[in-house]
Coordinates of C-alpha atoms in Angstrom, one line a residue:
Chain D
M1 CA 36.2 -1.8 -22.9
Q2 CA 36.7 -5.5 -23.2
K3 CA 33.8 -7.1 -25.0
S4 CA 34.0 -10.3 -23.0
R5 CA 32.8 -8.5 -19.9
L6 CA 29.6 -7.6 -21.5
L7 CA 26.9 -10.0 -20.6
L8 CA 25.0 -12.0 -23.0
R9 CA 21.7 -11.1 -21.4
E10 CA 22.1 -7.5 -22.5
R11 CA 20.3 -8.9 -25.5
F12 CA 17.6 -10.1 -23.2
S13 CA 14.1 -9.0 -24.1
P14 CA 10.5 -9.8 -23.3
V15 CA 10.7 -12.2 -26.2
T16 CA 12.3 -14.7 -23.8
Y17 CA 9.0 -14.8 -21.9
L18 CA 7.0 -15.2 -25.0
F19 CA 9.2 -18.1 -26.0
L20 CA 8.9 -19.6 -22.5
S21 CA 5.2 -19.4 -22.4
I22 CA 4.8 -20.9 -25.9
A23 CA 7.1 -23.7 -24.8
L24 CA 5.1 -24.2 -21.7
F25 CA 1.8 -24.4 -23.6
L26 CA 3.2 -26.9 -26.1
T27 CA 4.7 -29.0 -23.3
M28 CA 1.3 -29.1 -21.6
V29 CA -0.5 -30.2 -24.7
L30 CA 2.2 -32.8 -25.4
C31 CA 1.7 -34.2 -21.9
I32 CA -2.0 -34.5 -22.4
C33 CA -1.6 -36.2 -25.7
V34 CA 1.0 -38.8 -24.8
G35 CA 0.2 -41.7 -22.5
S36 CA -1.0 -45.2 -22.4
V37 CA -3.9 -44.0 -24.6
R38 CA -2.7 -41.9 -27.5
I39 CA -4.8 -38.8 -28.1
T40 CA -4.4 -36.5 -31.1
F41 CA -3.4 -32.9 -30.8
S42 CA -6.6 -31.6 -32.3
D43 CA -8.8 -33.8 -30.0
T44 CA -6.9 -32.4 -27.0
V45 CA -7.4 -28.8 -28.0
T46 CA -11.0 -29.4 -29.0
A47 CA -11.9 -31.1 -25.7
V48 CA -10.2 -28.5 -23.5
W49 CA -11.5 -25.6 -25.6
N50 CA -15.1 -26.8 -25.6
A51 CA -14.9 -27.7 -21.9
V52 CA -13.7 -24.2 -21.0
W53 CA -16.5 -22.5 -22.9
G54 CA -19.2 -25.0 -21.9
L55 CA -19.7 -26.3 -25.4
P56 CA -20.7 -29.9 -26.1
I57 CA -17.7 -32.3 -26.7
P58 CA -17.9 -34.6 -29.7
Q59 CA -18.6 -38.3 -28.8
N60 CA -15.5 -39.7 -30.5
I61 CA -13.1 -37.9 -28.2
A62 CA -11.8 -39.6 -25.1
K63 CA -13.3 -37.0 -23.0
N64 CA -12.9 -38.7 -19.7
I65 CA -9.2 -39.3 -20.0
I66 CA -8.5 -35.8 -21.2
L67 CA -10.6 -33.9 -18.8
N68 CA -10.7 -36.0 -15.7
V69 CA -7.3 -37.7 -15.7
R70 CA -4.7 -36.0 -17.8
L71 CA -5.7 -32.3 -17.6
P72 CA -5.9 -32.1 -13.8
R73 CA -2.6 -33.9 -13.6
V74 CA -0.9 -31.7 -16.1
L75 CA -2.2 -28.6 -14.4
C76 CA -1.1 -29.9 -11.0
V77 CA 2.4 -30.7 -12.3
T78 CA 2.7 -27.3 -14.0
L79 CA 1.7 -25.5 -10.8
A80 CA 3.9 -27.6 -8.6
G81 CA 6.9 -27.3 -10.9
A82 CA 6.4 -23.5 -11.0
S83 CA 6.0 -23.3 -7.2
L84 CA 9.0 -25.4 -6.3
S85 CA 11.2 -23.6 -8.8
I86 CA 10.4 -20.1 -7.5
C87 CA 10.9 -21.3 -4.0
G88 CA 14.3 -22.5 -5.0
A89 CA 15.1 -19.2 -6.7
A90 CA 14.0 -17.2 -3.7
M91 CA 16.0 -19.4 -1.2
Q92 CA 19.1 -19.2 -3.4
G93 CA 18.8 -15.4 -3.4
L94 CA 17.9 -15.0 0.2
L95 CA 20.7 -17.2 1.5
R96 CA 23.1 -16.2 -1.3
N97 CA 23.6 -19.9 -1.8
P98 CA 23.3 -21.4 -5.2
L99 CA 22.7 -24.9 -3.8
A100 CA 19.8 -23.9 -1.6
D101 CA 16.4 -25.6 -2.3
G102 CA 13.6 -27.2 -0.4
S103 CA 15.0 -30.6 -1.1
T104 CA 18.7 -30.0 -0.5
M105 CA 17.9 -28.2 2.8
G106 CA 15.5 -30.7 4.1
V107 CA 12.5 -28.4 4.1
S108 CA 10.5 -30.7 1.9
S109 CA 11.2 -33.7 4.1
G110 CA 10.1 -31.7 7.0
A111 CA 6.9 -30.8 5.3
A112 CA 6.3 -34.5 4.4
L113 CA 6.8 -35.5 8.0
G114 CA 4.3 -32.9 9.0
A115 CA 1.7 -34.2 6.5
I116 CA 2.2 -37.8 7.6
I117 CA 1.8 -36.9 11.3
A118 CA -1.4 -35.0 10.4
I119 CA -2.7 -38.1 8.7
V120 CA -1.6 -40.5 11.4
I121 CA -3.0 -38.5 14.3
G122 CA -6.1 -37.6 12.2
F123 CA -5.6 -33.9 12.4
T124 CA -8.2 -32.3 10.1
I125 CA -9.8 -28.9 9.6
P126 CA -13.5 -29.1 9.2
G127 CA -14.8 -28.2 5.7
S128 CA -11.5 -28.9 3.9
A129 CA -10.3 -32.3 2.9
Y130 CA -6.7 -31.3 2.7
G131 CA -6.6 -28.5 5.2
G132 CA -5.1 -30.5 8.1
T133 CA -2.3 -32.1 6.2
M134 CA -1.5 -28.8 4.5
I135 CA -1.3 -26.7 7.6
M136 CA 0.9 -29.3 9.3
A137 CA 3.1 -29.6 6.2
M138 CA 3.5 -25.8 6.2
A139 CA 4.3 -25.6 9.9
F140 CA 6.8 -28.4 9.7
A141 CA 8.4 -26.9 6.6
F142 CA 8.9 -23.6 8.4
G143 CA 10.1 -25.3 11.6
S144 CA 12.6 -27.3 9.6
L145 CA 13.9 -24.2 7.8
I146 CA 14.4 -22.4 11.1
L147 CA 16.0 -25.5 12.7
I148 CA 18.4 -26.0 9.8
L149 CA 19.4 -22.4 9.6
S150 CA 20.0 -22.2 13.3
L151 CA 22.0 -25.4 13.4
A152 CA 24.1 -24.2 10.4
Y153 CA 24.5 -20.8 12.1
A154 CA 25.7 -22.5 15.3
L155 CA 28.2 -24.6 13.2
D156 CA 29.5 -21.7 11.2
R157 CA 28.5 -18.1 11.7
S158 CA 28.9 -17.2 8.1
L159 CA 26.2 -19.6 7.0
S160 CA 28.5 -20.9 4.2
T161 CA 27.1 -22.8 1.3
S162 CA 28.4 -26.2 2.3
S163 CA 27.5 -26.1 6.0
I164 CA 23.8 -25.5 5.2
I165 CA 23.7 -28.3 2.7
L166 CA 25.5 -30.6 5.0
I167 CA 23.0 -30.0 7.8
G168 CA 20.2 -30.3 5.2
V169 CA 21.4 -33.7 4.0
I170 CA 21.8 -35.0 7.5
F171 CA 18.4 -33.6 8.5
T172 CA 16.8 -35.2 5.5
M173 CA 18.2 -38.6 6.4
F174 CA 17.0 -38.2 10.0
I175 CA 13.5 -37.2 8.9
S176 CA 13.3 -40.0 6.3
S177 CA 14.0 -42.5 9.0
I178 CA 11.2 -41.1 11.1
I179 CA 8.9 -41.2 8.1
S180 CA 9.7 -44.8 7.4
L181 CA 9.1 -45.7 11.0
L182 CA 5.7 -43.9 11.0
I183 CA 4.7 -45.6 7.8
T184 CA 5.8 -49.0 9.0
F185 CA 3.5 -48.7 12.0
C186 CA 0.6 -46.9 10.4
S187 CA 0.7 -48.1 6.8
D188 CA -3.0 -48.4 6.6
H189 CA -3.5 -44.7 7.3
T190 CA -1.2 -43.1 4.8
R191 CA 0.1 -43.6 1.3
S192 CA 3.3 -45.5 0.6
L193 CA 6.8 -44.5 1.6
S194 CA 7.8 -43.9 -2.0
Y195 CA 5.0 -41.5 -2.5
W196 CA 6.3 -39.3 0.3
T197 CA 10.0 -39.6 -0.4
L198 CA 9.9 -39.6 -4.2
G199 CA 6.7 -37.9 -5.0
S200 CA 3.8 -38.7 -7.4
F201 CA 1.1 -36.9 -9.2
S202 CA -1.1 -39.9 -10.0
G203 CA -4.8 -39.4 -9.1
V204 CA -4.8 -35.7 -8.5
N205 CA -8.0 -33.8 -9.0
Y206 CA -9.3 -30.3 -9.6
D207 CA -9.6 -29.5 -5.9
Q208 CA -5.8 -29.8 -5.6
V209 CA -5.3 -27.8 -8.8
K210 CA -7.3 -25.0 -7.3
L211 CA -5.4 -25.1 -4.0
L212 CA -2.1 -25.1 -5.8
F213 CA -3.2 -22.2 -8.0
L214 CA -4.3 -20.2 -5.1
A215 CA -1.1 -20.9 -3.2
L216 CA 1.1 -20.0 -6.2
L217 CA -0.8 -16.9 -6.9
L218 CA -0.5 -15.6 -3.3
C219 CA 3.0 -16.8 -2.5
G220 CA 4.4 -16.1 -5.9
G221 CA 3.0 -12.5 -5.7
V222 CA 4.7 -12.0 -2.3
L223 CA 8.0 -13.3 -3.6
F224 CA 7.8 -11.2 -6.7
R225 CA 6.9 -8.1 -4.6
F226 CA 10.1 -8.7 -2.6
S227 CA 12.4 -9.1 -5.7
P228 CA 14.4 -5.9 -4.9
E229 CA 15.0 -7.2 -1.4
L230 CA 16.0 -10.7 -2.8
N231 CA 18.5 -9.0 -5.1
A232 CA 20.0 -7.2 -2.1
F233 CA 20.2 -10.4 -0.1
A234 CA 21.7 -12.2 -3.1
I235 CA 24.5 -9.6 -3.1
S236 CA 25.0 -9.9 0.6
E237 CA 22.9 -9.7 3.8
D238 CA 25.2 -6.9 5.1
N239 CA 24.7 -5.0 1.9
A240 CA 21.0 -5.4 2.2
R241 CA 21.1 -3.9 5.7
H242 CA 23.3 -1.0 4.5
I243 CA 20.9 0.1 1.8
G244 CA 18.0 0.1 4.2
V245 CA 16.3 -3.3 3.9
N246 CA 14.5 -4.4 7.1
V247 CA 16.6 -7.5 7.1
K248 CA 14.9 -9.5 9.9
R249 CA 11.4 -8.8 8.7
V250 CA 12.0 -9.5 5.0
K251 CA 13.9 -12.7 5.8
L252 CA 11.0 -13.9 8.0
I253 CA 8.3 -13.1 5.4
I254 CA 10.2 -14.8 2.6
M255 CA 10.9 -17.9 4.7
I256 CA 7.2 -18.1 5.7
T257 CA 6.1 -17.7 2.1
V258 CA 8.5 -20.4 0.9
S259 CA 7.4 -22.8 3.6
V260 CA 3.7 -22.3 2.8
L261 CA 4.3 -22.9 -0.9
I262 CA 6.5 -26.0 -0.3
G263 CA 4.0 -27.2 2.3
V264 CA 1.1 -27.1 -0.1
C265 CA 3.2 -28.8 -2.9
V266 CA 4.4 -31.6 -0.6
S267 CA 1.0 -32.3 0.9
I268 CA -0.3 -32.8 -2.7
S269 CA 2.5 -34.6 -4.4
G270 CA 5.0 -35.7 -1.8
T271 CA 8.6 -34.5 -2.0
V272 CA 9.8 -33.9 -5.5
S273 CA 13.5 -33.2 -5.2
F274 CA 15.8 -30.9 -7.2
V275 CA 13.3 -29.0 -9.3
G276 CA 13.9 -25.9 -7.2
L277 CA 17.7 -26.5 -7.3
V278 CA 18.2 -26.9 -11.0
M279 CA 15.7 -24.8 -12.8
P280 CA 16.6 -21.4 -11.2
H281 CA 20.1 -21.9 -12.6
I282 CA 18.8 -22.5 -16.1
A283 CA 16.6 -19.4 -15.7
R284 CA 19.6 -17.4 -14.4
M285 CA 21.5 -18.3 -17.6
L286 CA 18.6 -17.0 -19.6
V287 CA 17.7 -13.8 -17.9
G288 CA 20.4 -13.1 -15.3
P289 CA 20.2 -13.0 -11.5
N290 CA 17.8 -10.0 -11.1
H291 CA 14.8 -11.5 -9.3
K292 CA 12.4 -9.3 -11.2
R293 CA 13.2 -11.4 -14.3
L294 CA 14.5 -14.5 -12.6
L295 CA 11.3 -15.4 -10.7
P296 CA 9.1 -15.4 -13.7
A297 CA 11.7 -17.3 -15.8
S298 CA 12.1 -19.9 -13.0
L299 CA 8.3 -20.3 -12.9
F300 CA 8.1 -21.2 -16.5
S301 CA 11.2 -23.3 -16.6
G302 CA 10.3 -25.2 -13.5
A303 CA 6.8 -26.0 -14.9
I304 CA 8.2 -27.2 -18.2
F305 CA 10.9 -29.3 -16.5
L306 CA 8.5 -31.0 -14.1
L307 CA 6.0 -31.7 -16.9
L308 CA 8.6 -33.4 -18.9
A309 CA 9.8 -35.4 -15.8
D310 CA 6.2 -36.5 -15.2
L311 CA 5.8 -37.5 -18.8
V312 CA 9.0 -39.6 -18.6
A313 CA 7.9 -41.1 -15.2
R314 CA 4.6 -42.3 -16.5
T315 CA 5.6 -43.4 -20.1
L316 CA 9.1 -44.8 -19.8
L317 CA 8.2 -48.2 -18.3
S318 CA 4.5 -48.0 -19.1
P319 CA 2.2 -49.5 -17.8
I320 CA 4.4 -49.3 -14.7
E321 CA 4.5 -45.7 -13.4
L322 CA 7.8 -44.5 -11.9
S323 CA 7.8 -42.0 -9.1
I324 CA 8.5 -38.6 -10.5
G325 CA 11.3 -38.1 -8.0
V326 CA 13.2 -40.9 -9.7
V327 CA 13.4 -38.8 -12.8
T328 CA 14.0 -35.4 -11.2
S329 CA 16.7 -36.8 -8.8
M330 CA 18.6 -38.4 -11.6
V331 CA 18.8 -35.1 -13.5
G332 CA 19.1 -33.1 -10.3
A333 CA 22.0 -35.1 -8.8
V334 CA 24.1 -34.6 -11.9
A335 CA 23.2 -30.9 -12.0
F336 CA 24.0 -30.6 -8.3
V337 CA 27.6 -31.8 -8.9
I338 CA 28.0 -29.4 -11.8
I339 CA 26.7 -26.4 -9.9
F340 CA 28.7 -27.3 -6.7
N341 CA 31.8 -27.6 -8.8
K342 CA 31.1 -24.2 -10.5
T343 CA 30.6 -22.5 -7.1
R344 CA 33.8 -23.8 -5.7
K345 CA 35.7 -22.6 -8.7
A346 CA 34.1 -19.2 -8.4
R347 CA 35.5 -18.7 -4.8
Chain U
M1 CA 24.8 15.1 13.8
L2 CA 25.9 11.6 14.8
Q3 CA 26.8 10.9 18.3
G4 CA 27.9 7.7 20.0
E5 CA 27.6 7.3 23.7
H6 CA 29.3 4.6 25.8
I7 CA 29.2 2.0 23.1
T8 CA 30.3 -1.4 24.2
V9 CA 30.3 -4.5 22.0
R10 CA 30.9 -8.0 23.4
Y11 CA 31.2 -11.3 21.6
G12 CA 30.6 -13.7 24.4
S13 CA 33.1 -12.8 27.1
F14 CA 35.4 -11.0 24.7
T15 CA 35.0 -7.2 24.7
V16 CA 35.7 -5.8 21.2
V17 CA 34.7 -2.2 21.8
E18 CA 34.6 -0.8 25.3
D19 CA 32.8 2.3 26.4
L20 CA 33.5 4.3 23.3
S21 CA 32.0 7.7 22.7
F22 CA 32.3 10.0 19.7
H23 CA 30.8 13.1 18.2
L24 CA 30.5 13.8 14.5
E25 CA 29.5 17.3 13.5
E26 CA 28.6 18.8 10.2
G27 CA 31.6 19.3 7.9
Q28 CA 33.9 17.0 9.9
W29 CA 35.8 14.0 8.6
L30 CA 36.4 11.7 11.6
M31 CA 39.1 9.2 11.1
L32 CA 39.0 5.9 13.1
A33 CA 42.6 4.7 13.5
G34 CA 44.3 2.0 15.4
P35 CA 46.1 -1.3 14.8
N36 CA 44.4 -4.6 13.7
G37 CA 41.8 -5.8 16.1
A38 CA 41.3 -2.4 17.7
G39 CA 37.5 -2.6 17.0
K40 CA 37.3 -0.1 14.1
S41 CA 35.2 -2.3 11.8
T42 CA 33.1 -3.4 14.7
L43 CA 32.2 0.2 15.4
I44 CA 31.2 0.7 11.8
E45 CA 29.0 -2.4 12.0
T46 CA 27.3 -1.1 15.2
I47 CA 26.5 2.2 13.4
A48 CA 25.0 0.1 10.6
Q49 CA 23.0 -1.8 13.2
G50 CA 24.6 -5.0 12.2
T51 CA 25.8 -6.2 15.6
P52 CA 24.3 -6.0 19.1
Y53 CA 25.7 -3.3 21.4
T54 CA 25.0 -1.5 24.6
G55 CA 25.1 2.3 24.9
S56 CA 23.5 4.5 22.2
I57 CA 24.1 6.0 18.9
R58 CA 22.1 9.2 18.2
W59 CA 21.1 11.0 15.1
K60 CA 20.4 14.6 16.0
G61 CA 19.4 13.4 19.5
E62 CA 17.3 10.5 18.4
D63 CA 18.4 7.0 19.1
I64 CA 19.0 5.3 15.7
R65 CA 17.6 2.1 17.0
S66 CA 14.2 3.7 16.8
L67 CA 14.6 4.6 13.1
K68 CA 13.2 2.4 10.3
P69 CA 16.0 0.7 8.3
S70 CA 15.1 2.7 5.2
E71 CA 15.1 6.0 7.2
L72 CA 18.5 5.2 8.6
A73 CA 19.8 4.4 5.1
R74 CA 18.7 7.8 3.8
K75 CA 20.7 9.4 6.6
I76 CA 23.7 7.2 6.9
G77 CA 25.4 5.4 4.0
V78 CA 27.7 2.6 5.0
L79 CA 30.5 1.0 3.0
A80 CA 31.6 -2.4 4.3
Q81 CA 35.1 -3.5 4.4
K82 CA 34.5 -6.8 2.6
N83 CA 32.3 -6.8 -0.5
N84 CA 31.9 -9.6 -2.9
V85 CA 29.0 -10.8 -5.0
G86 CA 27.9 -14.3 -5.6
Y87 CA 25.8 -13.9 -8.8
A88 CA 26.4 -12.2 -12.1
Y89 CA 24.6 -8.9 -11.3
T90 CA 25.6 -6.0 -13.5
V91 CA 27.4 -3.0 -12.1
E92 CA 24.3 -0.8 -12.8
E93 CA 22.0 -3.2 -10.9
V94 CA 24.2 -3.1 -7.8
V95 CA 24.6 0.7 -7.9
G96 CA 20.9 1.0 -8.5
L97 CA 20.1 -0.9 -5.3
G98 CA 21.5 2.2 -3.5
R99 CA 18.2 3.8 -4.2
Y100 CA 16.3 1.1 -2.3
A101 CA 15.6 3.3 0.7
Y102 CA 13.7 5.7 -1.5
K103 CA 11.3 3.3 -3.1
S104 CA 10.7 0.7 -0.4
G105 CA 7.2 0.1 0.8
L106 CA 4.3 -1.3 -1.1
F107 CA 2.9 1.8 -2.6
S108 CA 5.8 4.2 -3.0
G109 CA 7.2 2.9 -6.2
R110 CA 8.3 6.2 -7.7
D111 CA 11.8 7.4 -7.3
D112 CA 12.2 10.3 -9.7
D113 CA 15.7 11.3 -8.7
G114 CA 16.9 7.7 -8.7
K115 CA 18.1 7.4 -12.3
A116 CA 19.9 10.7 -12.2
E117 CA 21.6 9.8 -8.9
V118 CA 22.7 6.4 -10.2
E119 CA 24.0 8.0 -13.4
K120 CA 26.0 10.6 -11.4
A121 CA 27.4 8.0 -9.0
L122 CA 28.5 5.8 -11.9
E123 CA 30.2 8.8 -13.5
I124 CA 32.0 10.2 -10.6
T125 CA 33.4 6.7 -9.7
G126 CA 34.5 6.2 -13.3
L127 CA 32.2 3.2 -13.9
S128 CA 30.0 4.5 -16.7
E129 CA 31.9 2.3 -19.2
L130 CA 31.5 -0.8 -17.0
R131 CA 27.8 -0.4 -16.3
H132 CA 26.7 -3.6 -18.1
A133 CA 29.7 -5.6 -16.9
S134 CA 29.1 -8.6 -14.7
M135 CA 30.2 -8.2 -11.1
L136 CA 32.0 -11.5 -11.3
T137 CA 34.4 -10.2 -13.9
L138 CA 35.5 -7.1 -11.9
S139 CA 38.9 -6.6 -10.2
G140 CA 39.0 -5.8 -6.5
G141 CA 39.4 -2.1 -7.1
E142 CA 36.5 -2.0 -9.6
M143 CA 34.4 -3.8 -7.1
Q144 CA 35.3 -1.3 -4.4
R145 CA 34.3 1.5 -6.7
V146 CA 31.0 -0.1 -7.4
F147 CA 30.1 -0.2 -3.7
L148 CA 31.3 3.3 -3.3
A149 CA 29.0 4.3 -6.1
Q150 CA 26.2 2.5 -4.4
V151 CA 26.7 4.6 -1.3
F152 CA 26.8 7.8 -3.3
A153 CA 23.6 6.8 -5.1
Q154 CA 22.1 6.3 -1.7
N155 CA 22.6 10.1 -1.2
P156 CA 23.0 10.0 2.6
Q157 CA 24.0 12.9 4.9
V158 CA 26.7 11.0 6.6
L159 CA 29.1 8.6 5.0
V160 CA 30.4 5.8 7.1
L161 CA 33.3 4.1 5.3
D162 CA 35.3 1.1 6.3
E163 CA 38.6 1.3 4.4
P164 CA 37.4 3.3 1.3
A165 CA 40.8 3.0 -0.3
N166 CA 40.7 -0.9 -0.1
H167 CA 42.1 -2.4 -3.4
L168 CA 42.3 1.0 -5.1
D169 CA 45.3 1.9 -7.1
L170 CA 47.0 5.2 -6.4
K171 CA 45.1 7.1 -9.1
Y172 CA 41.8 6.0 -7.7
Q173 CA 42.9 6.5 -4.1
Q174 CA 43.6 10.1 -4.8
H175 CA 40.5 10.4 -6.9
I176 CA 38.1 8.9 -4.4
F177 CA 39.5 10.8 -1.4
S178 CA 39.3 14.1 -3.3
L179 CA 35.8 13.1 -4.3
I180 CA 34.7 12.5 -0.7
R181 CA 36.3 15.8 0.3
E182 CA 34.3 17.6 -2.4
W183 CA 31.2 15.8 -1.3
L184 CA 31.8 16.9 2.3
K185 CA 31.7 20.6 1.2
E186 CA 28.0 20.6 0.8
P187 CA 26.3 21.8 4.0
G188 CA 24.7 19.2 6.3
R189 CA 27.2 16.5 5.6
A190 CA 29.9 14.6 7.5
V191 CA 32.2 11.6 7.1
L192 CA 33.3 8.9 9.5
S193 CA 35.9 6.4 8.1
V194 CA 38.4 3.8 9.0
V195 CA 41.6 4.5 7.2
H196 CA 44.7 2.3 7.7
D197 CA 47.1 4.5 5.8
L198 CA 48.0 7.1 8.5
S199 CA 49.2 9.5 5.8
L200 CA 45.8 9.5 4.1
A201 CA 44.2 9.9 7.5
R202 CA 46.3 13.0 8.3
R203 CA 45.9 14.4 4.9
Y204 CA 42.1 14.3 4.7
G205 CA 40.8 13.9 8.3
T206 CA 39.7 16.8 10.4
H207 CA 39.2 14.8 13.6
A208 CA 40.3 11.4 14.8
V209 CA 39.6 8.7 17.3
L210 CA 42.6 6.5 18.1
L211 CA 41.7 3.0 19.3
D212 CA 43.6 0.1 20.8
H213 CA 42.1 -3.2 21.9
G214 CA 38.6 -1.6 21.9
K215 CA 39.6 1.3 24.1
T216 CA 39.9 4.9 23.1
V217 CA 43.4 6.1 23.5
S218 CA 42.9 9.6 22.3
Q219 CA 40.3 11.7 20.4
G220 CA 40.0 15.2 19.1
L221 CA 41.5 17.2 16.3
I222 CA 43.6 15.1 14.0
A223 CA 46.8 16.9 14.8
D224 CA 46.2 16.5 18.5
V225 CA 45.5 12.8 18.2
M226 CA 48.3 11.7 15.8
T227 CA 51.1 12.7 18.0
P228 CA 54.3 10.6 18.1
E229 CA 53.6 9.6 21.7
N230 CA 50.0 8.4 21.0
L231 CA 51.0 6.5 17.9
K232 CA 53.9 4.9 19.7
Q233 CA 51.7 3.8 22.5
V234 CA 49.2 2.2 20.1
Y235 CA 51.4 0.8 17.3
G236 CA 54.4 0.0 19.5
M237 CA 56.8 1.6 17.1
D238 CA 58.1 5.0 16.1
V239 CA 55.5 5.8 13.4
Y240 CA 57.0 9.2 12.6
A241 CA 60.5 7.8 12.0
W242 CA 59.0 5.0 9.8
M243 CA 57.1 7.5 7.7
R244 CA 60.1 9.7 7.2
E245 CA 62.1 6.7 6.2
M246 CA 59.4 5.8 3.6
L247 CA 59.4 9.3 2.4
S248 CA 63.2 9.4 2.0
Q249 CA 62.9 6.8 -0.7
W250 CA 61.2 9.3 -2.9
Q251 CA 63.8 12.1 -3.0
E252 CA 64.2 13.6 -6.5
P253 CA 67.3 12.5 -8.2
S254 CA 69.9 15.3 -7.7
Q255 CA 70.8 15.1 -11.3
P256 CA 67.8 15.2 -13.6
D257 CA 68.0 12.5 -16.2
A258 CA 68.3 14.4 -19.4
G259 CA 68.2 11.3 -21.6
I260 CA 64.7 10.2 -20.9

């Protein structure tokens, strides 16, 4: 048999995950160390280690910066990057569309609109500071997903790659204009426009870390559980039906799960584009398209990518902090063109 | 085993299949024949529950709409007409998905026969060598064999095949059709297939349904259905004469070529 047909990833092994987790750990430490105040590697590790085990932290360490500013931010970015990336991987599998992602399909914008409406009308859930915005973000994310898919279906029954993206882009523009309108009239209620459209992780705290962690654990677990079904969908929806997948049910579950996770992310950090588009592709190059391996690999690579993007955003023009979306979109737009070109050639 | 009653499929105001009924019993190979647009593939999709229809399709008396998708997949294995893959799955991964119906559900992870079935399916379709190859590098015929292998790995009682010979070269055409006929010899099995090549249909089919514009022209034993009159009515040409003309191209040379 021709050697060229053999896949590189036949050499794949669990070592890939070991490598990815070490890389993630080092990136996290790096992101805590680097900033307007430089902190040494050993101080970072000592502070976090001692805090975790309840030990006293030496006086000379910048405890406040490490534990109350950088660590929650780094954790939040890690979890959000991981979440957005597995959502992208799941949608690319479900829709068999390598360009699908919360941001390209307009789901994130929908979620942002939901969050803003919740803030403007003062929709809250008693006992939870973020509950109201989060629920609305999730609901709007799901609503947008359904709307975009039905519009794309009406346009072209085969749900082709480009028609979904086209509808997504137009939908995003439409939603963005509504968001600007709302913010213009109610600017004293909500955060700035750039926060919602480009995202930011400044000022996050441990409550948000906990929420993100919980959401990722739950939704990530569901998506991982459905990896055989995602594989079947990635081959084709018809094939999924033929091998006995409950197509409607599984589709609905995955879409709800993805909407919930994107909703939580957006209500915490605004819309951070392109993470979910680009990182699953990198992960696919490393471990192949099988979602059992792809989802964990996307999780790691998404987290690392977003950490680095956040690092660049807050240090590049220091003391001015850029929106994180500025960085992810710059990388993502180039990647989008490359991926789009590759898909067209493959047809 | 499998019985369709008064199946009608409409896309908007356009009727694709009209009031079609069929019976498939154990040991039968039912051929769906008819020109392009007769509704053959649509009928396959209705059996696969992929398109809305009126009427009923029954499995041993039970309406298949009431079966769970995984239950249905263990009874009926469907091969679609068009198969392509968007991502670089390996051959083995795609064939392995044929076992999905046996391990779906949250707490039923074990599928002891699975590995052996997948192995067997790869072997009989001649894909053992290609098991680690990416689907994106396969030719049309290889791809077709992969999806056939997936259906075999699914180990159903009825095969429902839309153009199983699609993209296959002659060697594999013969191989796959003999394979299906061998498969059919086990008790409790039946095959329903769309086959464009009428010679293949006659050679391997036991029964046939002849369709034209969604309507049944004739059905019954293959020899009773594929008469010159019926075929002429459906295809608008003298099929028998055409086939004979084709065959006449293959007469042995009267003088054997000693030199070669």
